[in-house]
mmCIF file of N, CA and C in Angstrom:
data_model
loop_
_atom_site.group_PDB
_atom_site.id
_atom_site.type_symbol
_atom_site.label_atom_id
_atom_site.label_comp_id
_atom_site.label_asym_id
_atom_site.label_seq_id
_atom_site.Cartn_x
_atom_site.Cartn_y
_atom_site.Cartn_z
ATOM 1 N N MET A 1 -32.329 -13.313 -10.872
ATOM 2 C CA MET A 1 -31.253 -13.019 -9.955
ATOM 3 C C MET A 1 -30.710 -11.631 -10.297
ATOM 4 N N SER A 2 -31.149 -10.658 -9.565
ATOM 5 C CA SER A 2 -30.769 -9.273 -9.805
ATOM 6 C C SER A 2 -29.675 -8.859 -8.819
ATOM 7 N N HIS A 3 -28.636 -8.253 -9.363
ATOM 8 C CA HIS A 3 -27.537 -7.788 -8.526
ATOM 9 C C HIS A 3 -27.496 -6.264 -8.565
ATOM 10 N N SER A 4 -27.225 -5.694 -7.416
ATOM 11 C CA SER A 4 -27.141 -4.243 -7.345
ATOM 12 C C SER A 4 -25.854 -3.762 -8.018
ATOM 13 N N ASN A 5 -25.831 -2.480 -8.313
ATOM 14 C CA ASN A 5 -24.632 -1.894 -8.912
ATOM 15 C C ASN A 5 -23.439 -1.976 -7.967
ATOM 16 N N LEU A 6 -23.691 -1.861 -6.663
ATOM 17 C CA LEU A 6 -22.609 -1.945 -5.685
ATOM 18 C C LEU A 6 -21.974 -3.334 -5.705
ATOM 19 N N SER A 7 -22.780 -4.374 -5.763
ATOM 20 C CA SER A 7 -22.221 -5.721 -5.769
ATOM 21 C C SER A 7 -21.446 -5.983 -7.053
ATOM 22 N N LYS A 8 -21.936 -5.468 -8.179
ATOM 23 C CA LYS A 8 -21.219 -5.627 -9.450
ATOM 24 C C LYS A 8 -19.894 -4.866 -9.427
ATOM 25 N N THR A 9 -19.910 -3.668 -8.871
ATOM 26 C CA THR A 9 -18.689 -2.864 -8.771
ATOM 27 C C THR A 9 -17.676 -3.535 -7.849
ATOM 28 N N LEU A 10 -18.145 -4.022 -6.726
ATOM 29 C CA LEU A 10 -17.267 -4.703 -5.776
ATOM 30 C C LEU A 10 -16.670 -5.966 -6.391
ATOM 31 N N PHE A 11 -17.477 -6.701 -7.140
ATOM 32 C CA PHE A 11 -16.988 -7.902 -7.807
ATOM 33 C C PHE A 11 -15.939 -7.548 -8.864
ATOM 34 N N ALA A 12 -16.197 -6.511 -9.651
ATOM 35 C CA ALA A 12 -15.245 -6.081 -10.680
ATOM 36 C C ALA A 12 -13.930 -5.621 -10.048
ATOM 37 N N LEU A 13 -14.006 -4.867 -8.954
ATOM 38 C CA LEU A 13 -12.791 -4.437 -8.252
ATOM 39 C C LEU A 13 -12.031 -5.631 -7.684
ATOM 40 N N SER A 14 -12.759 -6.611 -7.188
ATOM 41 C CA SER A 14 -12.117 -7.819 -6.658
ATOM 42 C C SER A 14 -11.374 -8.563 -7.752
ATOM 43 N N MET A 15 -11.964 -8.658 -8.920
ATOM 44 C CA MET A 15 -11.311 -9.313 -10.048
ATOM 45 C C MET A 15 -10.049 -8.540 -10.460
ATOM 46 N N GLU A 16 -10.156 -7.218 -10.507
ATOM 47 C CA GLU A 16 -9.011 -6.384 -10.894
ATOM 48 C C GLU A 16 -7.873 -6.536 -9.893
ATOM 49 N N VAL A 17 -8.190 -6.479 -8.625
ATOM 50 C CA VAL A 17 -7.158 -6.597 -7.586
ATOM 51 C C VAL A 17 -6.517 -7.975 -7.637
ATOM 52 N N SER A 18 -7.321 -8.997 -7.814
ATOM 53 C CA SER A 18 -6.796 -10.352 -7.896
ATOM 54 C C SER A 18 -5.868 -10.512 -9.102
ATOM 55 N N LEU A 19 -6.298 -10.027 -10.255
ATOM 56 C CA LEU A 19 -5.462 -10.113 -11.451
ATOM 57 C C LEU A 19 -4.182 -9.295 -11.298
ATOM 58 N N PHE A 20 -4.277 -8.141 -10.657
ATOM 59 C CA PHE A 20 -3.101 -7.304 -10.430
ATOM 60 C C PHE A 20 -2.052 -8.054 -9.608
ATOM 61 N N TRP A 21 -2.479 -8.623 -8.477
ATOM 62 C CA TRP A 21 -1.519 -9.265 -7.591
ATOM 63 C C TRP A 21 -1.015 -10.584 -8.139
ATOM 64 N N LEU A 22 -1.888 -11.376 -8.754
ATOM 65 C CA LEU A 22 -1.430 -12.642 -9.313
ATOM 66 C C LEU A 22 -0.546 -12.404 -10.534
ATOM 67 N N GLY A 23 -0.908 -11.423 -11.346
ATOM 68 C CA GLY A 23 -0.064 -11.080 -12.486
ATOM 69 C C GLY A 23 1.292 -10.571 -12.046
ATOM 70 N N GLY A 24 1.309 -9.732 -11.035
ATOM 71 C CA GLY A 24 2.573 -9.213 -10.515
ATOM 72 C C GLY A 24 3.413 -10.278 -9.841
ATOM 73 N N SER A 25 2.759 -11.292 -9.329
ATOM 74 C CA SER A 25 3.471 -12.356 -8.645
ATOM 75 C C SER A 25 4.100 -13.360 -9.611
ATOM 76 N N PHE A 26 3.408 -13.624 -10.720
ATOM 77 C CA PHE A 26 3.864 -14.664 -11.634
ATOM 78 C C PHE A 26 4.497 -14.141 -12.924
ATOM 79 N N LEU A 27 4.384 -12.859 -13.194
ATOM 80 C CA LEU A 27 4.968 -12.274 -14.399
ATOM 81 C C LEU A 27 6.084 -11.308 -14.001
ATOM 82 N N ASN A 28 7.021 -11.108 -14.900
ATOM 83 C CA ASN A 28 8.118 -10.171 -14.658
ATOM 84 C C ASN A 28 7.635 -8.761 -15.014
ATOM 85 N N THR A 29 7.133 -8.047 -14.025
ATOM 86 C CA THR A 29 6.583 -6.714 -14.279
ATOM 87 C C THR A 29 7.664 -5.675 -14.543
ATOM 88 N N TYR A 30 8.881 -5.989 -14.208
ATOM 89 C CA TYR A 30 9.966 -5.015 -14.381
ATOM 90 C C TYR A 30 10.762 -5.245 -15.665
ATOM 91 N N ARG A 31 10.290 -6.130 -16.516
ATOM 92 C CA ARG A 31 10.975 -6.367 -17.787
ATOM 93 C C ARG A 31 10.981 -5.104 -18.652
ATOM 94 N N TYR A 32 9.843 -4.420 -18.630
ATOM 95 C CA TYR A 32 9.721 -3.155 -19.351
ATOM 96 C C TYR A 32 9.587 -2.035 -18.324
ATOM 97 N N PRO A 33 10.418 -0.999 -18.404
ATOM 98 C CA PRO A 33 10.405 0.059 -17.379
ATOM 99 C C PRO A 33 9.059 0.757 -17.203
ATOM 100 N N VAL A 34 8.317 0.966 -18.280
ATOM 101 C CA VAL A 34 7.018 1.649 -18.170
ATOM 102 C C VAL A 34 6.026 0.790 -17.388
ATOM 103 N N VAL A 35 6.019 -0.503 -17.666
ATOM 104 C CA VAL A 35 5.114 -1.416 -16.950
ATOM 105 C C VAL A 35 5.500 -1.467 -15.475
ATOM 106 N N GLY A 36 6.792 -1.512 -15.196
ATOM 107 C CA GLY A 36 7.258 -1.508 -13.809
ATOM 108 C C GLY A 36 6.876 -0.236 -13.075
ATOM 109 N N ALA A 37 6.954 0.901 -13.749
ATOM 110 C CA ALA A 37 6.583 2.176 -13.125
ATOM 111 C C ALA A 37 5.082 2.218 -12.830
ATOM 112 N N ILE A 38 4.281 1.760 -13.765
ATOM 113 C CA ILE A 38 2.828 1.720 -13.542
ATOM 114 C C ILE A 38 2.495 0.764 -12.398
ATOM 115 N N TYR A 39 3.173 -0.374 -12.355
ATOM 116 C CA TYR A 39 2.967 -1.337 -11.276
ATOM 117 C C TYR A 39 3.302 -0.710 -9.919
ATOM 118 N N GLU A 40 4.387 0.014 -9.853
ATOM 119 C CA GLU A 40 4.784 0.671 -8.598
ATOM 120 C C GLU A 40 3.782 1.747 -8.173
ATOM 121 N N ILE A 41 3.242 2.476 -9.124
ATOM 122 C CA ILE A 41 2.260 3.520 -8.802
ATOM 123 C C ILE A 41 0.976 2.903 -8.266
ATOM 124 N N LEU A 42 0.555 1.792 -8.848
ATOM 125 C CA LEU A 42 -0.713 1.166 -8.469
ATOM 126 C C LEU A 42 -0.587 0.205 -7.293
ATOM 127 N N TRP A 43 0.629 -0.046 -6.823
ATOM 128 C CA TRP A 43 0.868 -1.024 -5.782
ATOM 129 C C TRP A 43 0.137 -0.706 -4.467
ATOM 130 N N LEU A 44 0.274 0.491 -3.976
ATOM 131 C CA LEU A 44 -0.307 0.843 -2.680
ATOM 132 C C LEU A 44 -1.840 0.850 -2.694
ATOM 133 N N PRO A 45 -2.503 1.458 -3.688
ATOM 134 C CA PRO A 45 -3.969 1.379 -3.699
ATOM 135 C C PRO A 45 -4.482 -0.067 -3.807
ATOM 136 N N ASN A 46 -3.790 -0.892 -4.580
ATOM 137 C CA ASN A 46 -4.212 -2.278 -4.699
ATOM 138 C C ASN A 46 -3.958 -3.072 -3.430
ATOM 139 N N LEU A 47 -2.936 -2.729 -2.687
ATOM 140 C CA LEU A 47 -2.686 -3.379 -1.404
ATOM 141 C C LEU A 47 -3.806 -3.049 -0.419
ATOM 142 N N ALA A 48 -4.214 -1.787 -0.397
ATOM 143 C CA ALA A 48 -5.323 -1.387 0.477
ATOM 144 C C ALA A 48 -6.608 -2.114 0.086
ATOM 145 N N MET A 49 -6.851 -2.227 -1.221
ATOM 146 C CA MET A 49 -8.065 -2.922 -1.659
ATOM 147 C C MET A 49 -7.987 -4.423 -1.408
ATOM 148 N N LEU A 50 -6.779 -4.999 -1.469
ATOM 149 C CA LEU A 50 -6.624 -6.432 -1.235
ATOM 150 C C LEU A 50 -7.089 -6.821 0.160
ATOM 151 N N PHE A 51 -6.851 -5.962 1.130
ATOM 152 C CA PHE A 51 -7.262 -6.273 2.493
ATOM 153 C C PHE A 51 -8.554 -5.578 2.912
ATOM 154 N N GLY A 52 -8.951 -4.513 2.228
ATOM 155 C CA GLY A 52 -10.176 -3.807 2.585
ATOM 156 C C GLY A 52 -11.421 -4.379 1.935
ATOM 157 N N LEU A 53 -11.314 -4.780 0.682
ATOM 158 C CA LEU A 53 -12.488 -5.285 -0.036
ATOM 159 C C LEU A 53 -13.080 -6.561 0.569
ATOM 160 N N PRO A 54 -12.268 -7.508 1.068
ATOM 161 C CA PRO A 54 -12.906 -8.665 1.701
ATOM 162 C C PRO A 54 -13.739 -8.292 2.928
ATOM 163 N N LEU A 55 -13.284 -7.294 3.664
ATOM 164 C CA LEU A 55 -14.056 -6.853 4.834
ATOM 165 C C LEU A 55 -15.372 -6.207 4.413
ATOM 166 N N VAL A 56 -15.316 -5.400 3.372
ATOM 167 C CA VAL A 56 -16.534 -4.767 2.852
ATOM 168 C C VAL A 56 -17.468 -5.828 2.291
ATOM 169 N N SER A 57 -16.921 -6.787 1.563
ATOM 170 C CA SER A 57 -17.738 -7.872 1.004
ATOM 171 C C SER A 57 -18.398 -8.681 2.106
ATOM 172 N N LEU A 58 -17.627 -8.985 3.135
ATOM 173 C CA LEU A 58 -18.171 -9.750 4.251
ATOM 174 C C LEU A 58 -19.274 -8.975 4.965
ATOM 175 N N PHE A 59 -19.093 -7.684 5.143
ATOM 176 C CA PHE A 59 -20.114 -6.852 5.773
ATOM 177 C C PHE A 59 -21.422 -6.902 4.991
ATOM 178 N N PHE A 60 -21.339 -6.690 3.675
ATOM 179 C CA PHE A 60 -22.554 -6.693 2.866
ATOM 180 C C PHE A 60 -23.139 -8.093 2.710
ATOM 181 N N LEU A 61 -22.298 -9.112 2.760
ATOM 182 C CA LEU A 61 -22.800 -10.489 2.698
ATOM 183 C C LEU A 61 -23.633 -10.807 3.930
ATOM 184 N N VAL A 62 -23.157 -10.409 5.098
ATOM 185 C CA VAL A 62 -23.908 -10.622 6.336
ATOM 186 C C VAL A 62 -25.185 -9.783 6.323
ATOM 187 N N LYS A 63 -25.070 -8.565 5.833
ATOM 188 C CA LYS A 63 -26.237 -7.686 5.754
ATOM 189 C C LYS A 63 -27.295 -8.261 4.795
ATOM 190 N N GLU A 64 -26.828 -8.972 3.760
ATOM 191 C CA GLU A 64 -27.721 -9.563 2.770
ATOM 192 C C GLU A 64 -28.214 -10.950 3.215
ATOM 193 N N LYS A 65 -27.876 -11.351 4.413
ATOM 194 C CA LYS A 65 -28.293 -12.612 5.021
ATOM 195 C C LYS A 65 -27.676 -13.833 4.348
ATOM 196 N N LYS A 66 -26.420 -13.724 3.943
ATOM 197 C CA LYS A 66 -25.598 -14.840 3.476
ATOM 198 C C LYS A 66 -26.222 -15.625 2.333
ATOM 199 N N LYS A 67 -26.685 -14.945 1.316
ATOM 200 C CA LYS A 67 -27.236 -15.623 0.140
ATOM 201 C C LYS A 67 -26.100 -16.227 -0.674
ATOM 202 N N LEU A 68 -26.277 -17.466 -1.122
ATOM 203 C CA LEU A 68 -25.226 -18.166 -1.850
ATOM 204 C C LEU A 68 -25.011 -17.638 -3.259
ATOM 205 N N HIS A 69 -25.994 -17.007 -3.847
ATOM 206 C CA HIS A 69 -25.848 -16.478 -5.208
ATOM 207 C C HIS A 69 -25.401 -15.016 -5.215
ATOM 208 N N SER A 70 -24.935 -14.545 -4.084
ATOM 209 C CA SER A 70 -24.524 -13.152 -3.949
ATOM 210 C C SER A 70 -23.141 -12.916 -4.547
ATOM 211 N N LEU A 71 -22.977 -11.813 -5.254
ATOM 212 C CA LEU A 71 -21.663 -11.437 -5.767
ATOM 213 C C LEU A 71 -20.713 -11.057 -4.633
ATOM 214 N N TYR A 72 -21.266 -10.659 -3.493
ATOM 215 C CA TYR A 72 -20.422 -10.347 -2.338
ATOM 216 C C TYR A 72 -19.666 -11.601 -1.873
ATOM 217 N N LEU A 73 -20.337 -12.738 -1.901
ATOM 218 C CA LEU A 73 -19.701 -13.998 -1.519
ATOM 219 C C LEU A 73 -18.568 -14.333 -2.472
ATOM 220 N N TYR A 74 -18.815 -14.184 -3.767
ATOM 221 C CA TYR A 74 -17.786 -14.489 -4.759
ATOM 222 C C TYR A 74 -16.615 -13.511 -4.665
ATOM 223 N N SER A 75 -16.889 -12.264 -4.383
ATOM 224 C CA SER A 75 -15.819 -11.286 -4.189
ATOM 225 C C SER A 75 -14.958 -11.667 -2.995
ATOM 226 N N PHE A 76 -15.605 -12.041 -1.908
ATOM 227 C CA PHE A 76 -14.884 -12.448 -0.711
ATOM 228 C C PHE A 76 -14.022 -13.677 -0.984
ATOM 229 N N LEU A 77 -14.575 -14.664 -1.667
ATOM 230 C CA LEU A 77 -13.827 -15.879 -1.964
ATOM 231 C C LEU A 77 -12.646 -15.627 -2.894
ATOM 232 N N ILE A 78 -12.850 -14.814 -3.914
ATOM 233 C CA ILE A 78 -11.770 -14.499 -4.856
ATOM 234 C C ILE A 78 -10.607 -13.835 -4.132
ATOM 235 N N LEU A 79 -10.909 -12.851 -3.299
ATOM 236 C CA LEU A 79 -9.839 -12.139 -2.600
ATOM 237 C C LEU A 79 -9.183 -13.004 -1.526
ATOM 238 N N SER A 80 -9.960 -13.851 -0.862
ATOM 239 C CA SER A 80 -9.385 -14.753 0.134
ATOM 240 C C SER A 80 -8.440 -15.752 -0.510
ATOM 241 N N ILE A 81 -8.835 -16.302 -1.649
ATOM 242 C CA ILE A 81 -7.977 -17.242 -2.368
ATOM 243 C C ILE A 81 -6.728 -16.533 -2.882
ATOM 244 N N THR A 82 -6.878 -15.304 -3.351
ATOM 245 C CA THR A 82 -5.725 -14.531 -3.817
ATOM 246 C C THR A 82 -4.728 -14.312 -2.680
ATOM 247 N N ILE A 83 -5.217 -13.947 -1.512
ATOM 248 C CA ILE A 83 -4.340 -13.743 -0.354
ATOM 249 C C ILE A 83 -3.626 -15.044 0.006
ATOM 250 N N LEU A 84 -4.358 -16.160 -0.004
ATOM 251 C CA LEU A 84 -3.741 -17.444 0.300
ATOM 252 C C LEU A 84 -2.668 -17.829 -0.710
ATOM 253 N N ILE A 85 -2.935 -17.594 -1.990
ATOM 254 C CA ILE A 85 -1.941 -17.887 -3.021
ATOM 255 C C ILE A 85 -0.702 -17.028 -2.838
ATOM 256 N N LEU A 86 -0.904 -15.746 -2.531
ATOM 257 C CA LEU A 86 0.244 -14.848 -2.346
ATOM 258 C C LEU A 86 1.070 -15.251 -1.129
ATOM 259 N N ILE A 87 0.411 -15.694 -0.084
ATOM 260 C CA ILE A 87 1.136 -16.101 1.140
ATOM 261 C C ILE A 87 1.892 -17.390 0.899
ATOM 262 N N THR A 88 1.265 -18.369 0.256
ATOM 263 C CA THR A 88 1.919 -19.666 0.070
ATOM 264 C C THR A 88 2.915 -19.658 -1.077
ATOM 265 N N ASN A 89 2.847 -18.665 -1.967
ATOM 266 C CA ASN A 89 3.764 -18.582 -3.099
ATOM 267 C C ASN A 89 5.153 -18.099 -2.689
ATOM 268 N N GLN A 90 5.271 -17.470 -1.549
ATOM 269 C CA GLN A 90 6.554 -16.907 -1.112
ATOM 270 C C GLN A 90 7.444 -18.003 -0.719
#
C-alpha cells in the first residue's frame, strides 16, 4: 500500500488542523498570553484549511476512484468529524 507524498502531506495537514481546532475548543488557549497570540495568528490560515482541505481531499478521492485505503478518505473523515464536533460543541 503505497501512498503518494501529496496524500501524506494532506493527511498530516488534516491532523494538524483537527488538533488545532479541537485543542482550541477544549483548552484555555488564552491562559498564557504568548500561546493566545500564536493561536490568534494561526486562526485564519487554519480556518481556511478547515474548510478547504476536505474539498481537496474529496477531489483527489474521486480522482483516485474512491479507494478505501486512501489517505484522502481518512483526511476527509477527520476534517468532517472535526467540523461536526465544533458545530455541536457550541
